[in-house]
Amino acid sequence: SDLLAVSMKLKASQLVGKLFMQGAVMTLNDLLDDETVVQLLGHEFGCQIEIDTTEETRLKVTGETVDEEIAKTYAGELIIRAPVVTFMGHVDHGKTSLIDRIRRSNVAATEAGAITQHIGAFQCGTAVGPITILDTPGHEAFTAMRARGAHVTDVVVLVIAGDEGIRTQTVEAISHAKAAEVSILVAINKCDKPNFNAENVYRQLAELDLLPEAWGGSVITVNCSAATGEGVPELLEMIALQAEVLELKANPQARARGTVLESEMHKGLGAVATVLVQNGTLRHGDSFVFDHLYGRVKTMQDEFGKNLKEAGPATPVAITGLSGLPAAGSEFIVVENEKEAREIAEGRKIGVNQAHLQKKRPFTMEKFMEESVQTGQKQLNLILRADVQGSLEALKNSLSKISSDKARLEILFAGVGAVSESDVELAMASRAIIIGFHTQIESHAEALIKQSKVQVRLHDIIYHAIDDVRALLTGKLEKVAQERTVGAAEIRQVFRASQLGKIAGCHVSEGVIHRNNKVRLMRQGKVIWQGTISSLRRESEDVREVKSGFECGIVLDGRPDIEEGDRLEAFEIIYLSQEL
Ligand code: GDP
């Protein structure tokens, strides 16, 4: 805002003050990243603002998300792609074992005895088509990626041990999957165990709003065992069927883009990254950028270590030829050539835009979703933490009463215990605010909170928590613009100046007329023109304002036709908060 103030020839404090009046709390050094706000400010202060986004656009390569890009593609160019699957669930319920079982059966089907390399993801064939499986199970990794702006997963397999049933991390996983709006499929694992009880799991699922098919609902469940392999082919088939319903498509003709799943430094090879191609086809020799790094595909291998010439949509590959080690969740995109890739990467590294890009990117999809919903209803996402189940329920109950038809509360997750790192990740990924009631923040979550600027609000009195949430929700409502008349002047004489057009010789009769006010030109009680003042003078001096009882000369922007006896009413626009 400081820079903007300088270019508008105003004091930064004026800008910050105006922003505050409109409900946006900012400091001098905050980045004004909302174009509408900037335009509005320009309007308020009577400046024309053109935003130069060429450099930013160049560094971003594209402003579209993968989904937006695919949605814009001509249908004839799209092909069906494999679904990308993440396994989630409580610790020890068998996520890793299931993935291993699938991977081993896959090896048997392709090259007997082939040794697979761990590359973070792999594709397996089923009778109903290929499936891509991410090899980092757990909702923490899933949401950490999402918080970085990466939307990788299409289907979540929720693994529940049938002998234990739903546990705390199962509930967390469900919240994370729901917040990401991905399909959930349930694998009830360990069906080889004597105390396996699917009915118990159905009941628990039903209580969490996931009514299983077996009970007349729509949630698909499969009984399986990672130990014996029983039910695993059915599980894969169900995933593939689910994918058919989702109609996952991509354009293999496009230049490739996707997400880094994993990366490591390798002796001899340098940085190796496993990337998932999400749209387009990645080819040997392609140049690309990710974050502030770049590269040129030197080698590209699948999980069997087989060299590939190209990799199409939904294919995970390990690539080398990178300028550094990219973080998991970084986006990569292919550009024209290596020179361009290097320039963009360097531009990102030095530019202010770097911060800008990182700040903005995580929210692009959410923003898109918000816009595409277009219900006009505002939503506040919350994550709740409380010391005990009883107070959590009390808080949830009270909060459920403050939604209105203008703004809605969405509780993404409510859990007992301290605010955890995974809560912060979820808040980042879903633009949520965390409310802690009679609880604290886990020590290792502190750093992430600082870095991510996620809001965590701790309360010990329930009414304070509720008032706080109500205020946050009210803050979500758009401000209502209202005109407030601040002064009026009678036009007593009209002068003609060749350069300026007509000058209105006025007597200010009420209030104050300020140079930045908007004005209405009134004739016989009717508004005949409305606009802004281009010059306000007193005794041939430019002035900022003229008080009632004084004479002044006013030139109006756009040179409307003024006459003696007309009246000018000056007004400003104020923004009022709405009631819920
Ligand atoms: P994760 O923490 O969810 O990844 O769970 P793991 O895959 O590491 O499995 C936890 C434990 O459960 C291991 O000792 C596995 O051998 C065991 N396990 C996993 N799946 C099965 C199963 O289907 N049947 C039985 N009996 N044990 C299983």
Coordinates of C-alpha atoms and ligand atoms in Angstrom, one line a residue:
S1 CA 0.0 0.0 0.0
D2 CA 3.0 2.3 0.6
L3 CA 4.0 2.2 -3.1
L4 CA 0.5 2.7 -4.2
A5 CA 0.2 5.7 -2.0
V6 CA 3.3 7.2 -3.5
S7 CA 2.0 6.7 -7.0
M8 CA -1.3 8.2 -6.1
K9 CA 0.5 11.2 -4.5
L10 CA -1.2 10.6 -1.2
K11 CA 0.0 9.8 2.3
A12 CA 0.0 6.1 2.9
S13 CA -1.8 6.7 6.1
Q14 CA -4.7 8.2 4.1
L15 CA -4.9 4.9 2.1
V16 CA -4.7 2.8 5.2
G17 CA -7.3 4.9 6.9
K18 CA -9.7 4.5 3.9
L19 CA -9.1 0.8 3.8
F20 CA -9.8 0.6 7.5
M21 CA -13.1 2.5 7.0
Q22 CA -14.0 -0.2 4.5
G23 CA -13.3 -2.9 6.9
A24 CA -9.8 -4.0 5.7
V25 CA -7.1 -3.8 8.3
M26 CA -3.7 -3.2 6.7
T27 CA -0.3 -1.8 7.4
L28 CA 2.0 0.2 5.1
N29 CA 3.9 -2.7 3.9
D30 CA 1.0 -5.1 3.3
L31 CA 0.5 -6.2 -0.2
L32 CA -2.7 -5.0 -1.9
D33 CA -3.3 -8.1 -3.9
D34 CA -7.0 -7.6 -4.7
E35 CA -7.4 -5.7 -7.9
T36 CA -11.0 -4.7 -7.0
V37 CA -9.8 -3.1 -3.8
V38 CA -7.1 -1.1 -5.6
Q39 CA -9.6 0.1 -8.3
L40 CA -12.0 1.0 -5.6
L41 CA -9.4 3.1 -3.8
G42 CA -8.5 4.8 -7.0
H43 CA -12.1 5.7 -7.5
E44 CA -12.4 7.0 -3.9
F45 CA -9.5 9.3 -4.4
G46 CA -10.4 10.2 -7.9
C47 CA -7.4 8.6 -9.6
Q48 CA -7.3 6.3 -12.6
I49 CA -5.3 3.2 -11.8
E50 CA -4.0 0.9 -14.3
I51 CA -2.4 -2.3 -12.9
D52 CA 0.6 -3.5 -14.7
T53 CA 0.4 -7.2 -14.4
T54 CA 2.6 -8.2 -17.4
E55 CA 5.6 -9.2 -15.4
E56 CA 3.5 -11.0 -12.9
T57 CA 1.7 -12.9 -15.6
R58 CA 4.9 -13.8 -17.3
L59 CA 6.3 -15.2 -14.1
K60 CA 3.2 -17.2 -13.3
V61 CA 3.2 -18.6 -16.8
T62 CA -0.5 -19.1 -16.5
G63 CA -3.2 -17.7 -14.2
E64 CA -5.3 -20.8 -14.7
T65 CA -5.5 -23.8 -12.4
V66 CA -5.1 -27.2 -14.0
D67 CA -8.9 -27.7 -13.7
E68 CA -9.7 -24.4 -15.3
E69 CA -7.3 -25.1 -18.1
I70 CA -8.9 -28.5 -18.8
A71 CA -12.4 -27.0 -18.5
K72 CA -11.6 -24.6 -21.3
T73 CA -10.2 -27.3 -23.6
Y74 CA -12.2 -28.3 -26.7
A75 CA -13.9 -31.6 -25.7
G76 CA -12.6 -33.4 -28.8
E77 CA -9.0 -33.0 -27.5
L78 CA -9.7 -34.5 -24.1
I79 CA -9.1 -38.1 -23.1
I80 CA -10.1 -40.0 -20.0
R81 CA -7.3 -40.1 -17.5
A82 CA -6.6 -42.4 -14.6
P83 CA -7.9 -41.4 -11.2
V84 CA -5.3 -40.3 -8.6
V85 CA -5.8 -42.0 -5.2
T86 CA -4.6 -41.2 -1.7
F87 CA -5.0 -43.6 1.2
M88 CA -6.0 -42.1 4.6
G89 CA -7.0 -43.4 8.0
H90 CA -5.9 -44.0 11.5
V91 CA -2.4 -45.2 12.3
D92 CA -1.9 -49.0 12.0
H93 CA -5.2 -49.5 10.2
G94 CA -3.3 -50.8 7.2
K95 CA -2.7 -48.0 4.7
T96 CA 0.9 -48.9 4.0
S97 CA 0.1 -52.6 3.9
L98 CA -2.7 -52.1 1.4
I99 CA -0.6 -49.9 -0.9
D100 CA 2.2 -52.6 -0.7
R101 CA -0.2 -55.3 -1.5
I102 CA -1.5 -53.5 -4.5
R103 CA 2.0 -52.7 -5.7
R104 CA 3.1 -56.3 -5.4
S105 CA 0.1 -57.6 -7.3
N106 CA 0.9 -55.0 -9.9
V107 CA 4.4 -56.2 -10.3
A108 CA 3.3 -59.7 -10.8
A109 CA 1.0 -58.6 -13.5
T110 CA 3.6 -56.7 -15.4
E111 CA 7.1 -58.0 -15.1
A112 CA 7.5 -61.0 -12.8
G113 CA 10.2 -60.3 -10.2
A114 CA 10.8 -56.7 -11.3
I115 CA 12.2 -54.6 -8.5
T116 CA 10.2 -51.5 -7.9
Q117 CA 11.8 -48.3 -6.8
H118 CA 10.1 -46.1 -4.4
I119 CA 9.2 -43.0 -6.4
G120 CA 6.3 -41.7 -4.4
A121 CA 3.5 -42.9 -6.7
F122 CA 2.8 -45.6 -9.1
Q123 CA 0.2 -46.7 -11.6
C124 CA -1.5 -50.0 -11.5
G125 CA -3.7 -51.7 -14.0
T126 CA -7.1 -53.1 -13.2
A127 CA -9.7 -54.8 -15.3
V128 CA -11.5 -51.5 -15.4
G129 CA -8.5 -49.3 -16.3
P130 CA -5.4 -47.9 -14.7
I131 CA -5.3 -46.2 -11.3
T132 CA -2.5 -43.9 -10.0
I133 CA -1.8 -44.4 -6.4
L134 CA 0.1 -41.9 -4.2
D135 CA 2.5 -43.6 -1.9
T136 CA 2.5 -41.0 0.9
P137 CA -0.6 -42.1 2.9
G138 CA -2.2 -39.9 5.5
H139 CA -4.2 -36.8 5.7
E140 CA -1.3 -34.7 6.9
A141 CA 0.7 -35.1 3.7
F142 CA -2.5 -34.7 1.7
T143 CA -3.5 -31.4 3.2
A144 CA 0.0 -30.1 3.3
M145 CA 0.0 -30.4 -0.5
R146 CA -3.4 -28.9 -0.7
A147 CA -2.2 -26.0 1.4
R148 CA 0.5 -25.4 -1.2
G149 CA -2.2 -25.1 -3.8
A150 CA -1.7 -28.6 -5.3
H151 CA -4.9 -30.4 -6.1
V152 CA -3.7 -33.9 -6.9
T153 CA -6.1 -36.4 -5.4
D154 CA -9.4 -37.5 -7.0
V155 CA -10.4 -40.3 -4.7
V156 CA -9.6 -40.8 -1.1
V157 CA -9.6 -44.4 0.2
L158 CA -10.4 -44.3 3.8
V159 CA -8.8 -47.3 5.5
I160 CA -10.6 -48.5 8.6
A161 CA -9.5 -51.6 10.5
G162 CA -12.6 -53.7 10.8
D163 CA -11.5 -55.0 14.2
E164 CA -11.1 -51.5 15.7
G165 CA -13.5 -49.3 13.9
I166 CA -13.3 -45.6 13.5
R167 CA -10.7 -43.8 15.6
T168 CA -9.7 -40.2 16.0
Q169 CA -7.5 -40.0 13.0
T170 CA -10.2 -41.6 10.9
V171 CA -12.5 -38.7 11.8
E172 CA -9.7 -36.2 11.0
A173 CA -9.1 -37.9 7.7
I174 CA -12.8 -37.7 6.8
S175 CA -12.8 -33.9 7.6
H176 CA -9.8 -33.3 5.5
A177 CA -11.2 -35.3 2.6
K178 CA -14.5 -33.5 2.8
A179 CA -12.9 -30.1 3.0
A180 CA -11.1 -30.9 -0.2
E181 CA -14.3 -32.1 -1.8
V182 CA -12.9 -35.3 -3.1
S183 CA -14.8 -38.6 -3.3
I184 CA -14.4 -41.0 -0.4
L185 CA -14.4 -44.7 -0.7
V186 CA -14.1 -46.9 2.4
A187 CA -11.8 -49.9 2.7
I188 CA -12.7 -51.9 5.8
N189 CA -9.4 -53.7 6.3
K190 CA -8.2 -56.7 8.2
C191 CA -11.2 -58.9 7.3
D192 CA -9.0 -61.9 8.0
K193 CA -9.2 -61.1 11.7
P194 CA -11.7 -63.0 13.9
N195 CA -13.1 -59.9 15.6
F196 CA -13.6 -58.1 12.2
N197 CA -17.0 -56.4 12.4
A198 CA -18.2 -54.5 9.3
E199 CA -21.6 -53.7 10.7
N200 CA -20.0 -51.8 13.5
V201 CA -18.1 -49.7 11.0
Y202 CA -21.3 -49.1 9.0
R203 CA -23.0 -47.8 12.1
Q204 CA -20.0 -45.5 12.9
L205 CA -19.9 -44.2 9.3
A206 CA -23.6 -43.5 9.3
E207 CA -23.2 -41.4 12.5
L208 CA -20.6 -39.3 10.6
D209 CA -22.9 -38.6 7.7
L210 CA -21.3 -41.2 5.5
L211 CA -24.2 -43.7 5.0
P212 CA -22.8 -46.9 3.5
E213 CA -24.4 -48.5 0.4
A214 CA -25.0 -51.6 2.5
W215 CA -27.4 -49.5 4.5
G216 CA -29.0 -47.7 1.6
G217 CA -26.6 -44.8 1.4
S218 CA -24.2 -43.8 -1.3
V219 CA -20.8 -44.4 0.3
I220 CA -19.1 -47.4 -1.2
T221 CA -17.4 -49.8 1.2
V222 CA -15.2 -52.8 0.5
N223 CA -14.2 -55.5 3.0
C224 CA -10.6 -56.4 2.4
S225 CA -7.4 -57.7 3.9
A226 CA -4.0 -56.4 3.1
A227 CA -2.6 -59.6 4.8
T228 CA -4.3 -62.1 2.6
G229 CA -5.2 -60.0 -0.4
E230 CA -8.9 -60.8 -0.1
G231 CA -11.1 -58.0 -1.4
V232 CA -8.2 -56.0 -2.9
P233 CA -9.2 -56.6 -6.5
E234 CA -12.7 -55.5 -5.6
L235 CA -11.3 -52.4 -4.0
L236 CA -9.4 -51.5 -7.1
E237 CA -12.4 -52.1 -9.3
M238 CA -14.5 -49.8 -7.1
I239 CA -11.9 -47.1 -7.4
A240 CA -12.0 -47.4 -11.1
L241 CA -15.8 -47.3 -11.2
Q242 CA -15.8 -44.3 -9.0
A243 CA -13.4 -42.6 -11.4
E244 CA -15.8 -43.4 -14.3
V245 CA -18.5 -41.4 -12.5
L246 CA -16.1 -38.5 -12.0
E247 CA -15.3 -38.4 -15.7
L248 CA -11.7 -37.4 -15.2
K249 CA -10.3 -35.9 -18.3
A250 CA -7.1 -34.2 -19.5
N251 CA -5.6 -33.0 -22.8
P252 CA -2.5 -35.0 -23.8
Q253 CA -1.7 -32.4 -26.5
A254 CA -1.1 -29.6 -24.1
R255 CA 2.3 -28.6 -22.8
A256 CA 2.8 -30.5 -19.5
R257 CA 2.1 -29.2 -16.1
G258 CA 1.6 -30.9 -12.8
T259 CA 2.8 -31.2 -9.2
V260 CA 6.0 -32.4 -7.5
L261 CA 5.1 -35.3 -5.3
E262 CA 8.5 -36.0 -3.8
S263 CA 12.1 -35.0 -4.3
E264 CA 15.5 -36.1 -3.0
M265 CA 19.2 -35.5 -3.6
H266 CA 20.7 -38.5 -5.3
K267 CA 24.4 -39.3 -5.4
G268 CA 25.5 -38.9 -9.0
L269 CA 22.1 -37.8 -10.4
G270 CA 21.6 -34.6 -8.3
A271 CA 18.1 -33.6 -7.5
V272 CA 15.5 -36.2 -8.5
A273 CA 11.8 -35.3 -8.4
T274 CA 8.8 -37.5 -8.7
V275 CA 6.2 -35.4 -10.5
L276 CA 2.7 -36.2 -11.4
V277 CA 1.7 -34.9 -14.9
Q278 CA -1.8 -33.5 -14.5
N279 CA -2.4 -32.1 -17.9
G280 CA -0.5 -32.4 -21.2
T281 CA 2.4 -34.7 -22.0
L282 CA 5.9 -34.4 -20.5
R283 CA 8.6 -35.3 -22.9
H284 CA 12.3 -36.0 -22.7
G285 CA 14.1 -32.7 -23.2
D286 CA 11.2 -30.5 -22.1
S287 CA 12.2 -27.3 -20.2
F288 CA 10.1 -26.4 -17.2
V289 CA 9.9 -24.2 -14.1
F290 CA 8.7 -24.9 -10.6
D291 CA 8.7 -22.3 -7.9
H292 CA 12.0 -20.5 -8.3
L293 CA 13.7 -23.5 -9.9
Y294 CA 13.9 -24.8 -13.4
G295 CA 15.1 -27.7 -15.3
R296 CA 15.2 -29.7 -18.5
V297 CA 14.1 -33.3 -18.4
K298 CA 17.3 -35.3 -18.7
T299 CA 16.0 -38.7 -17.6
M300 CA 12.5 -39.8 -17.0
Q301 CA 11.7 -43.1 -15.4
D302 CA 8.6 -45.0 -14.1
E303 CA 8.7 -46.9 -10.9
F304 CA 10.3 -49.9 -12.5
G305 CA 13.3 -47.7 -13.5
K306 CA 12.3 -48.0 -17.1
N307 CA 13.3 -45.0 -19.2
L308 CA 10.3 -43.2 -20.7
K309 CA 10.3 -40.8 -23.7
E310 CA 7.0 -39.3 -22.7
A311 CA 4.5 -39.3 -19.8
G312 CA 0.8 -38.4 -20.3
P313 CA -1.8 -37.2 -17.9
A314 CA -2.0 -38.9 -14.4
T315 CA 1.4 -40.5 -14.9
P316 CA 3.9 -40.3 -12.1
V317 CA 7.5 -40.2 -13.2
A318 CA 10.9 -39.6 -11.6
I319 CA 12.8 -36.9 -13.5
T320 CA 16.4 -35.5 -13.3
G321 CA 18.0 -32.4 -14.8
L322 CA 16.8 -30.0 -12.1
S323 CA 18.5 -26.8 -11.0
G324 CA 17.7 -27.6 -7.3
L325 CA 15.5 -29.6 -5.0
P326 CA 11.8 -28.6 -5.3
A327 CA 9.4 -28.9 -2.4
A328 CA 6.6 -31.5 -2.5
G329 CA 3.5 -29.7 -3.7
S330 CA 5.3 -27.3 -6.0
E331 CA 3.8 -26.8 -9.4
F332 CA 5.8 -27.5 -12.5
I333 CA 5.0 -26.2 -15.9
V334 CA 6.7 -26.7 -19.2
V335 CA 7.8 -23.6 -21.1
E336 CA 9.3 -22.8 -24.5
N337 CA 13.0 -23.5 -23.8
E338 CA 15.6 -23.6 -21.2
K339 CA 16.5 -20.0 -21.5
E340 CA 12.9 -18.9 -20.8
A341 CA 12.7 -21.4 -17.9
R342 CA 15.8 -20.0 -16.3
E343 CA 14.6 -16.4 -16.8
I344 CA 11.3 -17.1 -15.2
A345 CA 12.8 -19.0 -12.3
E346 CA 15.3 -16.1 -11.7
G347 CA 12.5 -13.5 -12.0
R348 CA 10.5 -15.4 -9.4
K349 CA 13.5 -15.7 -7.1
I350 CA 14.3 -12.0 -7.0
G351 CA 10.9 -10.4 -7.6
V352 CA 8.4 -9.2 -5.1
N353 CA 6.2 -11.3 -7.1
Q354 CA 7.6 -14.4 -5.5
A355 CA 5.9 -13.6 -2.2
H356 CA 2.9 -12.6 -4.1
L357 CA 2.8 -15.8 -6.1
Q358 CA 3.2 -18.0 -3.0
K359 CA 0.7 -16.0 -1.1
K360 CA -1.9 -16.2 -3.8
R361 CA -1.5 -19.6 -5.2
P362 CA -2.9 -21.7 -2.3
F363 CA -6.2 -20.2 -2.7
T364 CA -6.8 -20.2 -6.4
M365 CA -9.0 -23.3 -6.5
E366 CA -11.0 -22.3 -3.5
K367 CA -11.5 -18.9 -5.0
F368 CA -12.7 -20.6 -8.2
M369 CA -15.0 -22.8 -6.3
E370 CA -16.5 -19.8 -4.4
E371 CA -17.0 -18.0 -7.6
S372 CA -18.5 -20.9 -9.4
V373 CA -21.0 -21.5 -6.6
Q374 CA -22.5 -18.0 -7.0
T375 CA -25.1 -18.4 -4.4
G376 CA -24.4 -15.1 -3.0
Q377 CA -24.2 -16.6 0.4
K378 CA -20.9 -16.0 2.3
Q379 CA -19.2 -18.8 4.1
L380 CA -16.9 -18.9 7.0
N381 CA -14.9 -22.0 7.5
L382 CA -14.0 -23.0 11.0
I383 CA -11.9 -25.6 12.7
L384 CA -12.8 -26.2 16.4
R385 CA -10.7 -27.6 19.2
A386 CA -11.8 -27.9 22.8
D387 CA -10.4 -29.6 25.9
V388 CA -13.2 -32.2 26.3
Q389 CA -16.0 -33.6 24.2
G390 CA -18.7 -31.9 26.3
S391 CA -17.4 -28.4 25.8
L392 CA -16.8 -29.1 22.1
E393 CA -20.5 -30.2 21.7
A394 CA -21.6 -27.1 23.6
L395 CA -19.6 -24.8 21.3
K396 CA -20.8 -26.6 18.2
N397 CA -24.4 -26.3 19.3
S398 CA -24.2 -22.6 20.0
L399 CA -22.3 -21.9 16.8
S400 CA -24.8 -23.7 14.7
K401 CA -27.4 -21.1 15.7
I402 CA -25.6 -18.1 14.3
S403 CA -25.7 -18.9 10.7
S404 CA -28.1 -16.9 8.7
D405 CA -29.3 -16.9 5.1
K406 CA -26.7 -14.2 4.3
A407 CA -23.7 -16.0 5.8
R408 CA -23.1 -19.6 6.7
L409 CA -20.7 -21.3 9.1
E410 CA -19.0 -24.4 7.9
I411 CA -17.3 -26.5 10.6
L412 CA -14.7 -28.4 8.7
F413 CA -13.4 -30.3 11.7
A414 CA -14.1 -30.4 15.4
G415 CA -11.9 -32.3 17.7
V416 CA -10.8 -32.7 21.3
G417 CA -7.2 -31.7 22.2
A418 CA -4.7 -29.0 21.4
V419 CA -4.5 -27.2 18.0
S420 CA -2.3 -29.4 15.9
E421 CA -0.1 -28.9 12.8
S422 CA -2.6 -30.8 10.7
D423 CA -5.4 -28.4 11.8
V424 CA -3.2 -25.5 10.6
E425 CA -2.6 -27.3 7.3
L426 CA -6.3 -27.8 6.9
A427 CA -7.0 -24.1 7.8
M428 CA -4.4 -23.1 5.2
A429 CA -5.8 -25.3 2.5
S430 CA -9.4 -24.3 3.2
R431 CA -9.0 -20.7 4.2
A432 CA -10.4 -21.6 7.6
I433 CA -10.0 -19.9 11.0
I434 CA -9.2 -22.1 14.1
I435 CA -11.1 -21.5 17.3
G436 CA -9.6 -23.1 20.4
F437 CA -11.8 -23.4 23.5
H438 CA -10.1 -24.1 26.8
T439 CA -7.2 -25.5 24.9
Q440 CA -3.7 -24.6 23.6
I441 CA -1.6 -24.8 20.6
E442 CA 0.8 -27.8 20.2
S443 CA 4.3 -26.4 20.4
H444 CA 5.4 -27.7 16.9
A445 CA 2.3 -26.1 15.3
E446 CA 3.5 -22.6 16.3
A447 CA 6.0 -22.2 13.6
L448 CA 3.6 -23.2 10.9
I449 CA 1.0 -20.7 12.3
K450 CA 3.5 -17.9 12.2
Q451 CA 4.6 -18.7 8.7
S452 CA 1.2 -19.4 7.3
K453 CA -0.6 -16.5 9.1
V454 CA -3.5 -18.8 9.8
Q455 CA -5.7 -17.2 12.5
V456 CA -5.9 -19.2 15.7
R457 CA -8.2 -17.6 18.3
L458 CA -8.2 -19.1 21.8
H459 CA -11.0 -18.5 24.2
D460 CA -11.8 -19.6 27.7
I461 CA -15.3 -18.2 27.9
I462 CA -17.9 -19.7 25.6
Y463 CA -19.7 -16.4 25.0
H464 CA -16.5 -14.7 23.9
A465 CA -15.9 -17.5 21.4
I466 CA -19.4 -17.2 20.1
D467 CA -19.2 -13.3 19.9
D468 CA -15.9 -13.7 18.1
V469 CA -17.3 -16.0 15.5
R470 CA -20.3 -13.8 15.0
A471 CA -18.1 -10.9 14.4
L472 CA -16.0 -12.9 12.0
L473 CA -19.1 -13.9 10.1
T474 CA -20.4 -10.4 10.0
G475 CA -17.1 -9.3 8.6
K476 CA -17.6 -11.8 5.7
L477 CA -20.7 -9.9 4.6
E478 CA -20.2 -7.3 1.9
K479 CA -20.3 -3.8 3.1
V480 CA -23.3 -1.8 1.9
A481 CA -22.3 1.4 0.2
Q482 CA -24.3 4.4 1.3
E483 CA -24.2 7.9 0.1
R484 CA -23.8 10.6 2.7
T485 CA -24.4 14.2 1.8
V486 CA -21.7 16.4 3.3
G487 CA -22.3 19.8 1.8
A488 CA -24.2 21.9 -0.7
A489 CA -23.5 25.0 -2.8
E490 CA -25.6 27.4 -4.9
I491 CA -24.2 28.3 -8.3
R492 CA -24.5 32.1 -8.4
Q493 CA -22.5 32.8 -11.5
V494 CA -21.1 30.8 -14.5
F495 CA -17.7 31.9 -15.9
R496 CA -16.3 30.6 -19.1
A497 CA -12.6 29.8 -19.3
S498 CA -11.4 28.6 -22.6
Q499 CA -9.3 25.8 -21.3
L500 CA -11.4 24.6 -18.4
G501 CA -14.8 25.0 -19.8
K502 CA -17.3 26.4 -17.4
I503 CA -16.4 27.4 -13.9
A504 CA -19.2 27.5 -11.4
G505 CA -19.0 30.5 -9.1
C506 CA -20.5 29.0 -5.9
H507 CA -21.6 30.0 -2.4
V508 CA -21.3 27.0 0.0
S509 CA -24.6 27.0 1.8
E510 CA -24.3 23.9 3.9
G511 CA -21.6 21.7 5.4
V512 CA -18.3 21.4 3.7
I513 CA -17.3 20.7 0.1
H514 CA -14.2 18.6 -0.3
R515 CA -12.1 18.3 -3.4
N516 CA -12.5 14.5 -3.3
N517 CA -16.3 14.5 -2.9
K518 CA -18.6 13.3 -5.5
V519 CA -21.2 15.8 -6.5
R520 CA -24.8 15.9 -7.8
L521 CA -25.8 18.7 -10.0
M522 CA -29.4 19.6 -9.2
R523 CA -31.8 21.8 -11.2
Q524 CA -35.3 22.5 -9.9
G525 CA -35.0 19.7 -7.4
K526 CA -33.9 17.1 -10.0
V527 CA -30.5 15.5 -10.4
I528 CA -29.3 16.3 -13.9
W529 CA -25.7 15.1 -13.6
Q530 CA -23.5 13.3 -11.2
G531 CA -19.7 13.1 -11.1
T532 CA -16.5 14.4 -9.6
I533 CA -14.8 17.7 -9.1
S534 CA -11.8 18.4 -11.2
S535 CA -10.8 21.7 -9.5
L536 CA -11.8 23.5 -6.3
R537 CA -10.5 27.0 -5.8
R538 CA -10.8 29.9 -3.4
E539 CA -9.5 33.2 -4.5
S540 CA -7.6 31.6 -7.3
E541 CA -5.9 29.1 -5.0
D542 CA -6.4 25.4 -5.2
V543 CA -7.9 24.2 -2.0
R544 CA -8.9 20.9 -0.4
E545 CA -12.1 22.1 1.0
V546 CA -14.5 25.0 1.4
K547 CA -16.7 25.5 4.4
S548 CA -20.2 26.8 4.5
G549 CA -20.6 30.6 4.2
F550 CA -17.6 30.9 1.7
E551 CA -17.4 31.5 -2.0
C552 CA -15.5 29.2 -4.3
G553 CA -15.0 28.2 -7.9
I554 CA -15.7 24.7 -8.9
V555 CA -14.9 22.9 -12.2
L556 CA -16.7 19.6 -12.7
D557 CA -15.1 16.6 -14.5
G558 CA -16.7 15.9 -17.8
R559 CA -17.9 19.5 -18.2
P560 CA -21.6 19.2 -17.6
D561 CA -23.9 22.0 -18.7
I562 CA -24.2 24.2 -15.6
E563 CA -26.5 27.3 -15.2
E564 CA -26.9 30.0 -12.6
G565 CA -29.3 28.9 -9.9
D566 CA -28.3 25.2 -10.1
R567 CA -27.3 23.6 -6.9
L568 CA -24.4 21.3 -6.2
E569 CA -24.7 18.6 -3.5
A570 CA -21.4 17.0 -2.4
F571 CA -21.5 13.5 -1.0
E572 CA -19.2 10.7 0.0
I573 CA -19.7 7.0 -0.1
I574 CA -19.5 5.2 3.2
Y575 CA -19.4 1.5 3.7
L576 CA -21.6 0.1 6.4
S577 CA -21.4 -3.4 7.9
Q578 CA -24.5 -5.5 7.4
E579 CA -26.3 -7.3 10.2
L580 CA -26.3 -11.1 10.0
Ligands
GDP1 P1 -0.7 -47.8 8.6 O1 -0.1 -47.2 9.8 O2 -2.1 -47.5 8.4 O3 0.1 -47.6 7.3 O4 -0.7 -49.4 8.9 P2 0.3 -50.5 8.4 O5 0.0 -50.8 7.0 O6 1.7 -50.2 8.8 O7 -0.3 -51.7 9.2 C1 -0.2 -51.8 10.6 C2 -0.2 -53.2 11.2 O8 -1.4 -53.9 10.8 C3 1.0 -54.0 10.6 O9 1.5 -54.8 11.6 C4 0.3 -54.8 9.5 O10 1.0 -56.0 9.3 C5 -1.0 -55.1 10.1 N1 -2.1 -55.2 9.0 C6 -2.3 -54.4 8.0 N2 -3.3 -54.9 7.2 C7 -3.7 -56.1 7.8 C8 -4.7 -57.0 7.5 O11 -5.5 -56.9 6.5 N3 -4.8 -58.1 8.3 C9 -4.0 -58.2 9.4 N4 -4.2 -59.3 10.2 N5 -3.1 -57.3 9.7 C10 -2.9 -56.3 9.0

